[in-house]
Coordinates of C-alpha atoms in Angstrom, one line a residue:
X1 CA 58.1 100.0 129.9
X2 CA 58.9 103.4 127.8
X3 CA 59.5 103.1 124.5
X4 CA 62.3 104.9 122.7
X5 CA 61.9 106.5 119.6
X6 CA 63.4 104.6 116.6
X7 CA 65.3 107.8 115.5
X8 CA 67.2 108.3 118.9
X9 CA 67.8 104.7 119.7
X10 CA 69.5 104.6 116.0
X11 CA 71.8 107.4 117.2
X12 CA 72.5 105.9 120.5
X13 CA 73.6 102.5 118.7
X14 CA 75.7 104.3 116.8
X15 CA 76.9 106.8 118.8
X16 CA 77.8 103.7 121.7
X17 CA 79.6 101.8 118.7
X18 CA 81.3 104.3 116.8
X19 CA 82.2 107.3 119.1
X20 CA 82.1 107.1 122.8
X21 CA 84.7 103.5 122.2
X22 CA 87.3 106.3 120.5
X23 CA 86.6 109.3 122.8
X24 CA 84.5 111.2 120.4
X25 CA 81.0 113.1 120.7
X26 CA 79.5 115.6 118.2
X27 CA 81.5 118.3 119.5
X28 CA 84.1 116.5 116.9
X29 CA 82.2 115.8 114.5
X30 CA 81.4 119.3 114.5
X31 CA 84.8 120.7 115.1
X32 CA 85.9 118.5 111.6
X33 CA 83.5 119.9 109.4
X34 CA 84.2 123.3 110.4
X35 CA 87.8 122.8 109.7
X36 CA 86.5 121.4 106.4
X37 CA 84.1 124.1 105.8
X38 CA 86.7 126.2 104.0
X39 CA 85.8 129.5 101.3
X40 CA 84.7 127.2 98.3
X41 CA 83.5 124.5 99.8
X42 CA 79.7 123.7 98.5
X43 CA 78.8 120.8 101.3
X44 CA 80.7 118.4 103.2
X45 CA 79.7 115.5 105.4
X46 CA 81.1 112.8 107.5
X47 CA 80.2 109.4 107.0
X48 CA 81.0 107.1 110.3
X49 CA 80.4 102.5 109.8
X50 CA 80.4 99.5 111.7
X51 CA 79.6 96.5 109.9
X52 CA 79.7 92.8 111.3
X53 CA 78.6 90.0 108.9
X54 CA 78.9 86.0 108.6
X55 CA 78.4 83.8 106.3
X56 CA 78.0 79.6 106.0
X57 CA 78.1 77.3 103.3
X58 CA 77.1 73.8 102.6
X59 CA 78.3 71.4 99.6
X60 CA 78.0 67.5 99.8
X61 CA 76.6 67.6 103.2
X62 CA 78.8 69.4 104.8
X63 CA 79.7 72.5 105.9
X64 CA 82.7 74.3 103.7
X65 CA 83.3 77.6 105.3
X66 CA 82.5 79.7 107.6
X67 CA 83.4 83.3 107.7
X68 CA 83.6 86.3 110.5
X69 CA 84.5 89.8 110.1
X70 CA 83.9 93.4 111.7
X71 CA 84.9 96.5 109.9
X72 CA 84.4 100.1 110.7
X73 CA 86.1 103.5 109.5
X74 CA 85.0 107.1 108.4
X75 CA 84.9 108.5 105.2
X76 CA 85.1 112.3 104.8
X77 CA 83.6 114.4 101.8
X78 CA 83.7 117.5 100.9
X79 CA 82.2 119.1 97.6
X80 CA 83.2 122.1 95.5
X81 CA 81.0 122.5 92.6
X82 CA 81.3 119.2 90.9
X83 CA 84.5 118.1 92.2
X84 CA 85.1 115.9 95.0
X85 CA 87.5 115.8 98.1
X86 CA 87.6 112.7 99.8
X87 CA 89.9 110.7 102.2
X88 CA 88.9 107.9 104.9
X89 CA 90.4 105.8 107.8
X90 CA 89.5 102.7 109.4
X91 CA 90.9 104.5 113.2
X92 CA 87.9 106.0 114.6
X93 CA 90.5 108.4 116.9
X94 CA 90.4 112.5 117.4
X95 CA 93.7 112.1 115.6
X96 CA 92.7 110.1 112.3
X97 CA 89.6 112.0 111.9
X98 CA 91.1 115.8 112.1
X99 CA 94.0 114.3 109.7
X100 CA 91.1 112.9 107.5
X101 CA 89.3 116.1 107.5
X102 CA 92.8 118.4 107.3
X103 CA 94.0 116.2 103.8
X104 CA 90.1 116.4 102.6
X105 CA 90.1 120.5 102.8
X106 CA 94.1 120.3 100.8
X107 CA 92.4 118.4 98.8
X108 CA 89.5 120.9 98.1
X109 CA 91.6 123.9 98.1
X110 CA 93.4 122.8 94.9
X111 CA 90.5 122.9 93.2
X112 CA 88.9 125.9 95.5
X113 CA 89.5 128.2 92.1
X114 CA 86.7 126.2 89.8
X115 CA 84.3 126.9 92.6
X116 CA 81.5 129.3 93.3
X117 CA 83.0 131.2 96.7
X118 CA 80.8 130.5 99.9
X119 CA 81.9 131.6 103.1
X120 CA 81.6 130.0 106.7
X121 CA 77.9 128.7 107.5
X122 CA 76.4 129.0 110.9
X123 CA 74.0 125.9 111.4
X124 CA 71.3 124.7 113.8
X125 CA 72.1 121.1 115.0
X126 CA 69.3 118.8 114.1
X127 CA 68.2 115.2 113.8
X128 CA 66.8 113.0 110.9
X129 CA 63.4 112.8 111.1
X130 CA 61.7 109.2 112.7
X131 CA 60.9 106.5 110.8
X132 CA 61.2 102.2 111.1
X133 CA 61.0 100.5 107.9
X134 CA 62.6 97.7 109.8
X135 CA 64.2 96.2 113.5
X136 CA 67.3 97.4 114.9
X137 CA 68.3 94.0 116.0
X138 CA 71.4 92.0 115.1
X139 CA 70.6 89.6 112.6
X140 CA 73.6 86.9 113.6
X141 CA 72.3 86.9 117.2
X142 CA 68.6 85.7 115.9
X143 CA 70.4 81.7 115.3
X144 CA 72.6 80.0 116.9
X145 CA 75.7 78.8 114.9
X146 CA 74.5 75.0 115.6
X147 CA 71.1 76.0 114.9
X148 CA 72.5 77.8 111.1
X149 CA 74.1 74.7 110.2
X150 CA 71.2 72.8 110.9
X151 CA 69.4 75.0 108.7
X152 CA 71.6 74.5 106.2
X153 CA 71.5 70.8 106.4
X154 CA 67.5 70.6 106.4
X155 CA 67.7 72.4 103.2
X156 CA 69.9 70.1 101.3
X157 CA 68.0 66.7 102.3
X158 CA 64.5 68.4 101.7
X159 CA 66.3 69.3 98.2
X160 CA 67.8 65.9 97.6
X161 CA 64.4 64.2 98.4
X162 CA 62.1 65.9 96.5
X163 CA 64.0 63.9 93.1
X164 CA 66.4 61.5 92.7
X165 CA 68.1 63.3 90.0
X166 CA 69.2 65.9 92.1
X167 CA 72.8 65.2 92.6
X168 CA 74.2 67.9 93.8
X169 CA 73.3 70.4 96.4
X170 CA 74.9 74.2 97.3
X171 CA 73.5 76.2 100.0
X172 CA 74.4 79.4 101.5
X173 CA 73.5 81.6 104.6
X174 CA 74.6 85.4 105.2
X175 CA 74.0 87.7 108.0
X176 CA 75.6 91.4 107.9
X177 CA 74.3 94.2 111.1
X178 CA 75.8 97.5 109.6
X179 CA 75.5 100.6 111.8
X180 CA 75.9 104.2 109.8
X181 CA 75.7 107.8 111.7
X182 CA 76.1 110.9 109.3
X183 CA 77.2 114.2 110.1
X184 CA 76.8 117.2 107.6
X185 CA 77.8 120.8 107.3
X186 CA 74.1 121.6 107.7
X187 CA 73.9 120.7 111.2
X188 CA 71.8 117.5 110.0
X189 CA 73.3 114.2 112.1
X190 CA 71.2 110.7 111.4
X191 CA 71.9 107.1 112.0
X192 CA 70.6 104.0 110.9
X193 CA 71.1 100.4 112.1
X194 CA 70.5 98.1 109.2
X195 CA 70.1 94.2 109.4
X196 CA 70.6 91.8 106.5
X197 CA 70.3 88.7 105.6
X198 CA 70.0 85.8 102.8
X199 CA 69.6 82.3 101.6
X200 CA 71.2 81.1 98.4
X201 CA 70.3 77.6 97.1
X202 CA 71.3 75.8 94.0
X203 CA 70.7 72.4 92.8
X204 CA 72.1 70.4 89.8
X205 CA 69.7 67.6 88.4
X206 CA 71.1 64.5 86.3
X207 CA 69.7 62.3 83.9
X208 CA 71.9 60.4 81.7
X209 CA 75.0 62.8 80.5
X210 CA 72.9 65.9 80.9
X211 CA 73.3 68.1 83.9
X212 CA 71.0 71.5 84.6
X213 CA 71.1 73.5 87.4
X214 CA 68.4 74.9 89.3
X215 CA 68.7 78.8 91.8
X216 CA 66.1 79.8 94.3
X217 CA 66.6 82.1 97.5
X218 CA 65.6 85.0 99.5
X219 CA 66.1 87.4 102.1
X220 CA 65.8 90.7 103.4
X221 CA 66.6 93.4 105.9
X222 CA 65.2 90.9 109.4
X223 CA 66.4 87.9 111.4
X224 CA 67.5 84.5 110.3
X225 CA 64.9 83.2 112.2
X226 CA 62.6 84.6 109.3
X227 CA 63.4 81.2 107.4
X228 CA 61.3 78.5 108.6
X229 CA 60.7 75.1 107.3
X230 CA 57.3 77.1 105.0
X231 CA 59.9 79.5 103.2
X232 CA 62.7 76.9 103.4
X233 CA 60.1 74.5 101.3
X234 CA 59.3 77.1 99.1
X235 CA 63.0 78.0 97.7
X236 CA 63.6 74.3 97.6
X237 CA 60.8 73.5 95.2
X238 CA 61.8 76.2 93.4
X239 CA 65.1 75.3 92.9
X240 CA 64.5 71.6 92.0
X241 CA 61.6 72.4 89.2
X242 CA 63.5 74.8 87.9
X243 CA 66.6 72.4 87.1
X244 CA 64.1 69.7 86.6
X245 CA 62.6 71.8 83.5
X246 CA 65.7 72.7 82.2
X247 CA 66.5 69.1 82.0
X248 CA 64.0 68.9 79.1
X249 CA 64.8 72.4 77.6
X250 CA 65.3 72.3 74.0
X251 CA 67.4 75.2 72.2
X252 CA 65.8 78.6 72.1
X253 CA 64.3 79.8 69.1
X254 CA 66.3 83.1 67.4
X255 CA 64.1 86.0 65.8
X256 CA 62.1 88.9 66.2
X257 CA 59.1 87.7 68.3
X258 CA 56.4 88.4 71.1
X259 CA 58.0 88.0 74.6
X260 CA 56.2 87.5 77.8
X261 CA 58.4 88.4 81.1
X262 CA 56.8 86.6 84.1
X263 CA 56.3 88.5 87.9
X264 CA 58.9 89.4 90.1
X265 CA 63.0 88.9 89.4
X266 CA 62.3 89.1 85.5
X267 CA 62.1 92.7 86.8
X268 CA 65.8 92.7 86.8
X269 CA 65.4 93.8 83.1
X270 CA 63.6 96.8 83.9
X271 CA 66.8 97.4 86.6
X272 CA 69.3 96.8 84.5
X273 CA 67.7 98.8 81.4
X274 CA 66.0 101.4 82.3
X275 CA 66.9 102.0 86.1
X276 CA 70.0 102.9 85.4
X277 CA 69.3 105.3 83.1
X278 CA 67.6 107.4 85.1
X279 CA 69.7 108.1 87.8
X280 CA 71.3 111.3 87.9
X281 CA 74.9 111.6 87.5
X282 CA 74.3 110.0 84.0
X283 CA 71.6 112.5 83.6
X284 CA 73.2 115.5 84.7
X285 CA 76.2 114.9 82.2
X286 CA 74.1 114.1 79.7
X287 CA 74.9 110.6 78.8
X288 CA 71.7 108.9 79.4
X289 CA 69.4 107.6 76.2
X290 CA 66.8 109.2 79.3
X291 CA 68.9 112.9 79.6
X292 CA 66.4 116.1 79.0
X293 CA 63.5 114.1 78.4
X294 CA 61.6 114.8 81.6
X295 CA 58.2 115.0 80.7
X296 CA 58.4 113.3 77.4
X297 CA 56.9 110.1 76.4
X298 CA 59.8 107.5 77.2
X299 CA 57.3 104.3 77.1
X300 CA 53.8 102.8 76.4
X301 CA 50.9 104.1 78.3
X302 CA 50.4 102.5 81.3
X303 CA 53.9 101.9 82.0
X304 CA 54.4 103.6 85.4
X305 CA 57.8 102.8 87.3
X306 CA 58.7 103.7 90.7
X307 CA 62.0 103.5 92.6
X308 CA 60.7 102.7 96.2
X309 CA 63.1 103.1 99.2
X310 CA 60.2 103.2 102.0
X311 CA 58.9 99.1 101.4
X312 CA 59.1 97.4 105.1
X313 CA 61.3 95.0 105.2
X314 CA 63.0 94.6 101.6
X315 CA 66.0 94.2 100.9
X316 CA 66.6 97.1 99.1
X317 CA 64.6 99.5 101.4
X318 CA 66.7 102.5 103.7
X319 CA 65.5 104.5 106.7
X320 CA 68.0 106.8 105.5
X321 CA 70.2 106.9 102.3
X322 CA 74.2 106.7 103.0
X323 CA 73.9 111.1 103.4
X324 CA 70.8 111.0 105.9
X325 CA 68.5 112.2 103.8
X326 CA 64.8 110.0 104.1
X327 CA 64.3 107.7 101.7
X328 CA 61.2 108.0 99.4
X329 CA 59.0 106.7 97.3
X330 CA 60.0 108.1 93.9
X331 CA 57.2 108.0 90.6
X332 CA 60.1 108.1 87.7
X333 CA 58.1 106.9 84.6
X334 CA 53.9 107.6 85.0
X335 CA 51.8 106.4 82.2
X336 CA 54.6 106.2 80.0
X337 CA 55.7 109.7 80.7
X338 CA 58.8 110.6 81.9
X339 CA 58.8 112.3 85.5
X340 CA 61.9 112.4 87.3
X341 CA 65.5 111.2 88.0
X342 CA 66.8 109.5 90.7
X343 CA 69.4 111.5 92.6
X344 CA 72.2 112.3 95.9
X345 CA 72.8 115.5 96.6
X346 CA 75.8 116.5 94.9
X347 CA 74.1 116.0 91.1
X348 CA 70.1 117.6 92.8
X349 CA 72.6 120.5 93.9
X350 CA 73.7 120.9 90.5
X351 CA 70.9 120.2 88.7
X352 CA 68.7 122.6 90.6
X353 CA 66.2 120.0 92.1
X354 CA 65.9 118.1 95.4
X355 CA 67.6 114.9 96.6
X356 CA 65.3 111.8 95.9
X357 CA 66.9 109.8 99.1
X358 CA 69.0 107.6 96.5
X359 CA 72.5 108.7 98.1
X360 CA 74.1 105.3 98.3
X361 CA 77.5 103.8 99.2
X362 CA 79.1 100.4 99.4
X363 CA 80.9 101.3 102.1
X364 CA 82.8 104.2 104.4
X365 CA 85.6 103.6 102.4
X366 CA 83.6 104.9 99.1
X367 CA 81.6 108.1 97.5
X368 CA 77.8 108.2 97.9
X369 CA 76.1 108.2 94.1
X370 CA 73.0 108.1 92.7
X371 CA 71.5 104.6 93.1
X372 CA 68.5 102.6 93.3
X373 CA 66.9 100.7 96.1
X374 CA 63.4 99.0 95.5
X375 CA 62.5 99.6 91.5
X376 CA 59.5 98.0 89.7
X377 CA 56.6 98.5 87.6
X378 CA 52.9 99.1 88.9
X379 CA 50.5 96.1 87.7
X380 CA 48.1 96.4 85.0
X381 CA 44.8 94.9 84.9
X382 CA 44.8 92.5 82.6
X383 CA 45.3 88.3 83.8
X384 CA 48.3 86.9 83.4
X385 CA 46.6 83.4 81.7
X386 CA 44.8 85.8 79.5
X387 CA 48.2 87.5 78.3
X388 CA 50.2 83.9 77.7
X389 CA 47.3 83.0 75.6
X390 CA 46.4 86.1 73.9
X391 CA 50.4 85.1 72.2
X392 CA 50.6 82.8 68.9
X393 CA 54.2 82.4 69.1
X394 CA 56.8 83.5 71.1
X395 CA 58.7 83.3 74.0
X396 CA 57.7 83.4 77.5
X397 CA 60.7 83.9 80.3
X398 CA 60.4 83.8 84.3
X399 CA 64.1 83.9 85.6
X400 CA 67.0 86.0 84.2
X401 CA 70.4 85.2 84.6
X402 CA 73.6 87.8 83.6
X403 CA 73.2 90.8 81.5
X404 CA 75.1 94.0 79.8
X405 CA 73.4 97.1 79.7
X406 CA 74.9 100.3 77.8
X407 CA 73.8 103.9 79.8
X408 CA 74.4 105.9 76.6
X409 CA 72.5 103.9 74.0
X410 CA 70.2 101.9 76.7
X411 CA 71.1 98.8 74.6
X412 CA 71.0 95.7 76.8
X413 CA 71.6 92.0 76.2
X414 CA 70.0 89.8 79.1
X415 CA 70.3 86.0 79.2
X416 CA 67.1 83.4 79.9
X417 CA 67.9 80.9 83.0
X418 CA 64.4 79.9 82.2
X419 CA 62.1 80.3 79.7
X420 CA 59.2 78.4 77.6
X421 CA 58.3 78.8 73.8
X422 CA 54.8 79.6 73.8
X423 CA 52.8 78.3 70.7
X424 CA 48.8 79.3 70.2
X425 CA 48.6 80.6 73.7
X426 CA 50.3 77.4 75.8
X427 CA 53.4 77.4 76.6
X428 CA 54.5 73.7 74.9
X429 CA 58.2 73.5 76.0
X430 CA 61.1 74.5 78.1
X431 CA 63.5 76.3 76.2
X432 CA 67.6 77.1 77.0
X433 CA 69.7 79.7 75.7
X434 CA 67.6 82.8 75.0
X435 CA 68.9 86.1 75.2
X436 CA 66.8 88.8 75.0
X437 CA 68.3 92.0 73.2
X438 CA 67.5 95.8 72.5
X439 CA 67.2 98.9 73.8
X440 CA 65.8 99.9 77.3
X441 CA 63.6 103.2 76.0
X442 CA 62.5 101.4 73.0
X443 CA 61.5 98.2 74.9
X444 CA 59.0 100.4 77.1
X445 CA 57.4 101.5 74.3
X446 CA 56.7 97.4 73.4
X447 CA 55.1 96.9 76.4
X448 CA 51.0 96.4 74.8
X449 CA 49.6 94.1 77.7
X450 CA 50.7 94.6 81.8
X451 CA 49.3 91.7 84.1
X452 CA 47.5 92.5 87.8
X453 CA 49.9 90.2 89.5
X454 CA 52.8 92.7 90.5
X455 CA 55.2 90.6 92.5
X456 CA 58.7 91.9 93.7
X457 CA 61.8 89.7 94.2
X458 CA 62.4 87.3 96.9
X459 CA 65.3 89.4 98.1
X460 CA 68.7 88.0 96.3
X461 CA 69.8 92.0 94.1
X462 CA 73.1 93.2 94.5
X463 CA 73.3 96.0 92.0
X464 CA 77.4 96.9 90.6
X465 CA 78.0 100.4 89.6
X466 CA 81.6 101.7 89.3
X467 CA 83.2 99.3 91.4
X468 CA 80.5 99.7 94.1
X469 CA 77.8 96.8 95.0
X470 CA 74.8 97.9 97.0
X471 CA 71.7 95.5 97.9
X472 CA 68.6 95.9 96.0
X473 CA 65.3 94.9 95.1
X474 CA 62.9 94.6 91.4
X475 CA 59.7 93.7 90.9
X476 CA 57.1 94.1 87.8
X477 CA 53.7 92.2 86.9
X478 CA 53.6 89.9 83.9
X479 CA 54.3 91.8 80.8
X480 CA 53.3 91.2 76.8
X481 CA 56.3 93.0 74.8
X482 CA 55.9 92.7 71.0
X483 CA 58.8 92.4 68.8
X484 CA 61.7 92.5 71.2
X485 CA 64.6 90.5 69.4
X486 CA 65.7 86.8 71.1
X487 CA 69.0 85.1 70.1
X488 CA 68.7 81.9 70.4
X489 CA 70.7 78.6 69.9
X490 CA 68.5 76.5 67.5

């Protein structure tokens, strides 16, 4: 048998789903961008999806819905110094896509006199280059729908017997199989075919009048056949102890204290408050706490965060960002040193630096901006026991729930789902109702003791920016941060 390169089969997927069905070939795809291509124009692109996804859920034993839905469209772009031209269609027809591409270049020539004046570009056709961060398959087809409410059912009675005071039980399987092809004015035409999927769980534990809840889950960009009764075991326990320990939480201490953030999801903080920050259309206008500070001190020595796209498997992880450029593995923060941004090609154009692979979109019915897949911290070499005791008091948290984050400032306000006040380095009980608050930049610079034990997230991040959600992943080691501020109920 001959294999087939991963970057070609990705085309011919997409090419077989989103053109030949509607008559098209790259002979349109060129024949739009040239129309597009008009005196003033800086870049343009065209950015062609079919998505098909389904989704299950389980409450009180049984199943309460079940969903199934295919959606596919283009979205056309075109750039003019800062501004942006854009129009899309869900028809995939000769006729919607030259209408698309006509209104887009209207569009642009309204604002053609703010632009720098570039004339027609003659380009070489040419293809992404190869890579296979993961399968090509269809990630609904790997179960069959008996076989994913069966899955769902084994869940809720391994749930329900691990305790007796687990009353409740909410379980949750997605599967989405999104195929992207991009065509730019450079000649540059790439493809991926991305599968998705995800288990949610959530418990609620009684005992007398008090009710706690309990979250677990995972997922990533494979089959569903990935969850077998080991993983399924895992979440489950999860779930239960965490509800379980909450059920004996007592309120959360308030003050300026020591904080130690556990491995993996806690890393959500470093997302939301520092992640952020450093991608650059915030950076470019100047509105970051992080704007002209590359190569400044921005947190503690031997802080290094990266933003990784290139992680096999993760939820997070691209062969290609949503404008076909590669994905990378991007060093943003080394040694507590600022390095770089994160960044699409509109704001590198502009800022005079090159695209970082972070060009991301919700859909074909949005812009690409600036956003993060994979980011999380490098481990340390200090053990975690070793950095829970080295604390007299304070607080020591290992899941986060909701958060607000200010760009601007890097102020952030994050709340607990689970967390322990630590006393004379042992954690002595579970606390509830911690929220951790400061600023992003100022909480790097806390950081005096980074654990060995660098874990990233089980695969559950969705990231919101402007209206647009994109799936992600975080990770970090355990970390000691020294008077960080907790509000706290007691």
């Amino acid at each position: 048998m001959i294999a087939v390169e991963p970057t070609l089969a990705r085309l011919a997927t997409a090419r077989a789903l989103l053109l030949e069905p509607y008559g098209l070939d790259e002979t349109h795809l060129r024949r739009a961008l040239s129309a597009i291509m008009a005196p003033g124009v800086d870049d343009a692109d065209l950015y062609f999806q079919y998505t098909r996804s389904e989704g299950w859920s389980l409450e009180e034993g049984i199943v309460k819905t079940g969903s199934f839905s295919i959606d596919q469209g283009v979205g056309v772009r075109a750039v003019s110094g800062d501004k942006t031209a854009f129009a899309y269609s869900d028809d995939l027809s000769w006729a919607a896509l030259r209408e698309a591409a006509e209104s887009v270049r209207a569009i642009g020539r309204q604002g053609g006199a703010q632009c720098a004046r570039v004339g027609r570009r003659r380009t070489r056709p040419s293809v992404a280059p190869s890579r296979q961060l993961y399968g090509g398959h269809d990630p609904i087809a790997t179960l069959e729908s008996a076989a994913k409410v069966a899955l769902l059912e084994r869940v809720e009675k391994m749930a329900r017997a691990r305790d007796p005071r687990i009353v409740q039980v909410m379980a949750g399987l997605a599967a989405e199989y999104d195929v992207v092809l991009v065509a730019r004015a450079d000649g540059v035409l790439a493809a991926d075919v991305r599968p998705l999927v995800r288990l949610s769980l959530t418990v609620i534990a009684q005992q007398g009048e008090r009710r706690e809840v309990g979250t677990s889950g995972g997922g990533g960009r494979f089959g569903l056949d990935r969850f077998d009764d080991a993983l399924l075991a895992r979440y489950v326990d999860e779930a239960v102890q965490a509800a379980l320990t909450n059920l004996e939480s007592r309120p959360a201490p308030a003050g300026e204290m020591t904080v130690v953030l556990g491995p993996g999801w806690p890393g959500v903080l470093l997302h939301e408050a520092v992640g952020h920050g450093l991608e650059g259309d915030f950076n470019r206008k100047g509105s970051s706490a992080f704007a002209g500070r590359i190569g400044e001190r921005v947190a503690a020595k031997g802080v290094t965060v990266l933003d990784d796209g290139t992680l096999e498997g993760r939820r997070g992880s691209l062969n290609m960002d949503d404008e076909g450029n590669a994905s990378q593995r991007n060093v943003l923060i080394e040694d507590g040193i600022l390095r770089g941004y994160l960044q699409d090609r509109l704001n590198a154009r502009l800022m005079g630096v090159a695209p970082t692979g972070n060009g991301r979109r919700e859909s074909y019915a949005h812009l690409p901006m600036p956003r993060m897949t994979n980011t999380y911290m490098l481990a340390g070499e200090h053990d975690p026991q070793e950095i829970i005791a080295s604390v007299r008091r304070g607080l020591y948290a290992t899941q986060f729930g909701g958060g607000q984050v200010d760009i601007t400032s890097g102020k952030f306000v994050f709340s607990a789902s689970s967390a322990w006040w630590v006393e004379n380095g042992r954690p002595v009980y579970p606390v509830k109702g911690a929220t951790l608050i400061g600023s992003g930049p100022e909480a790097l610079k806390r950081v005096v003791l980074i654990g060995r034990d660098l874990a990233l997230d089980s695969g559950i991040g969705t990231c919101g920016k402007e209206g647009q959600s994109v799936p992600v992943g975080v990770g970090q080691p355990t970390l000691r941060l020294d008077g960080l501020t907790v509000g706290g109920t007691a």
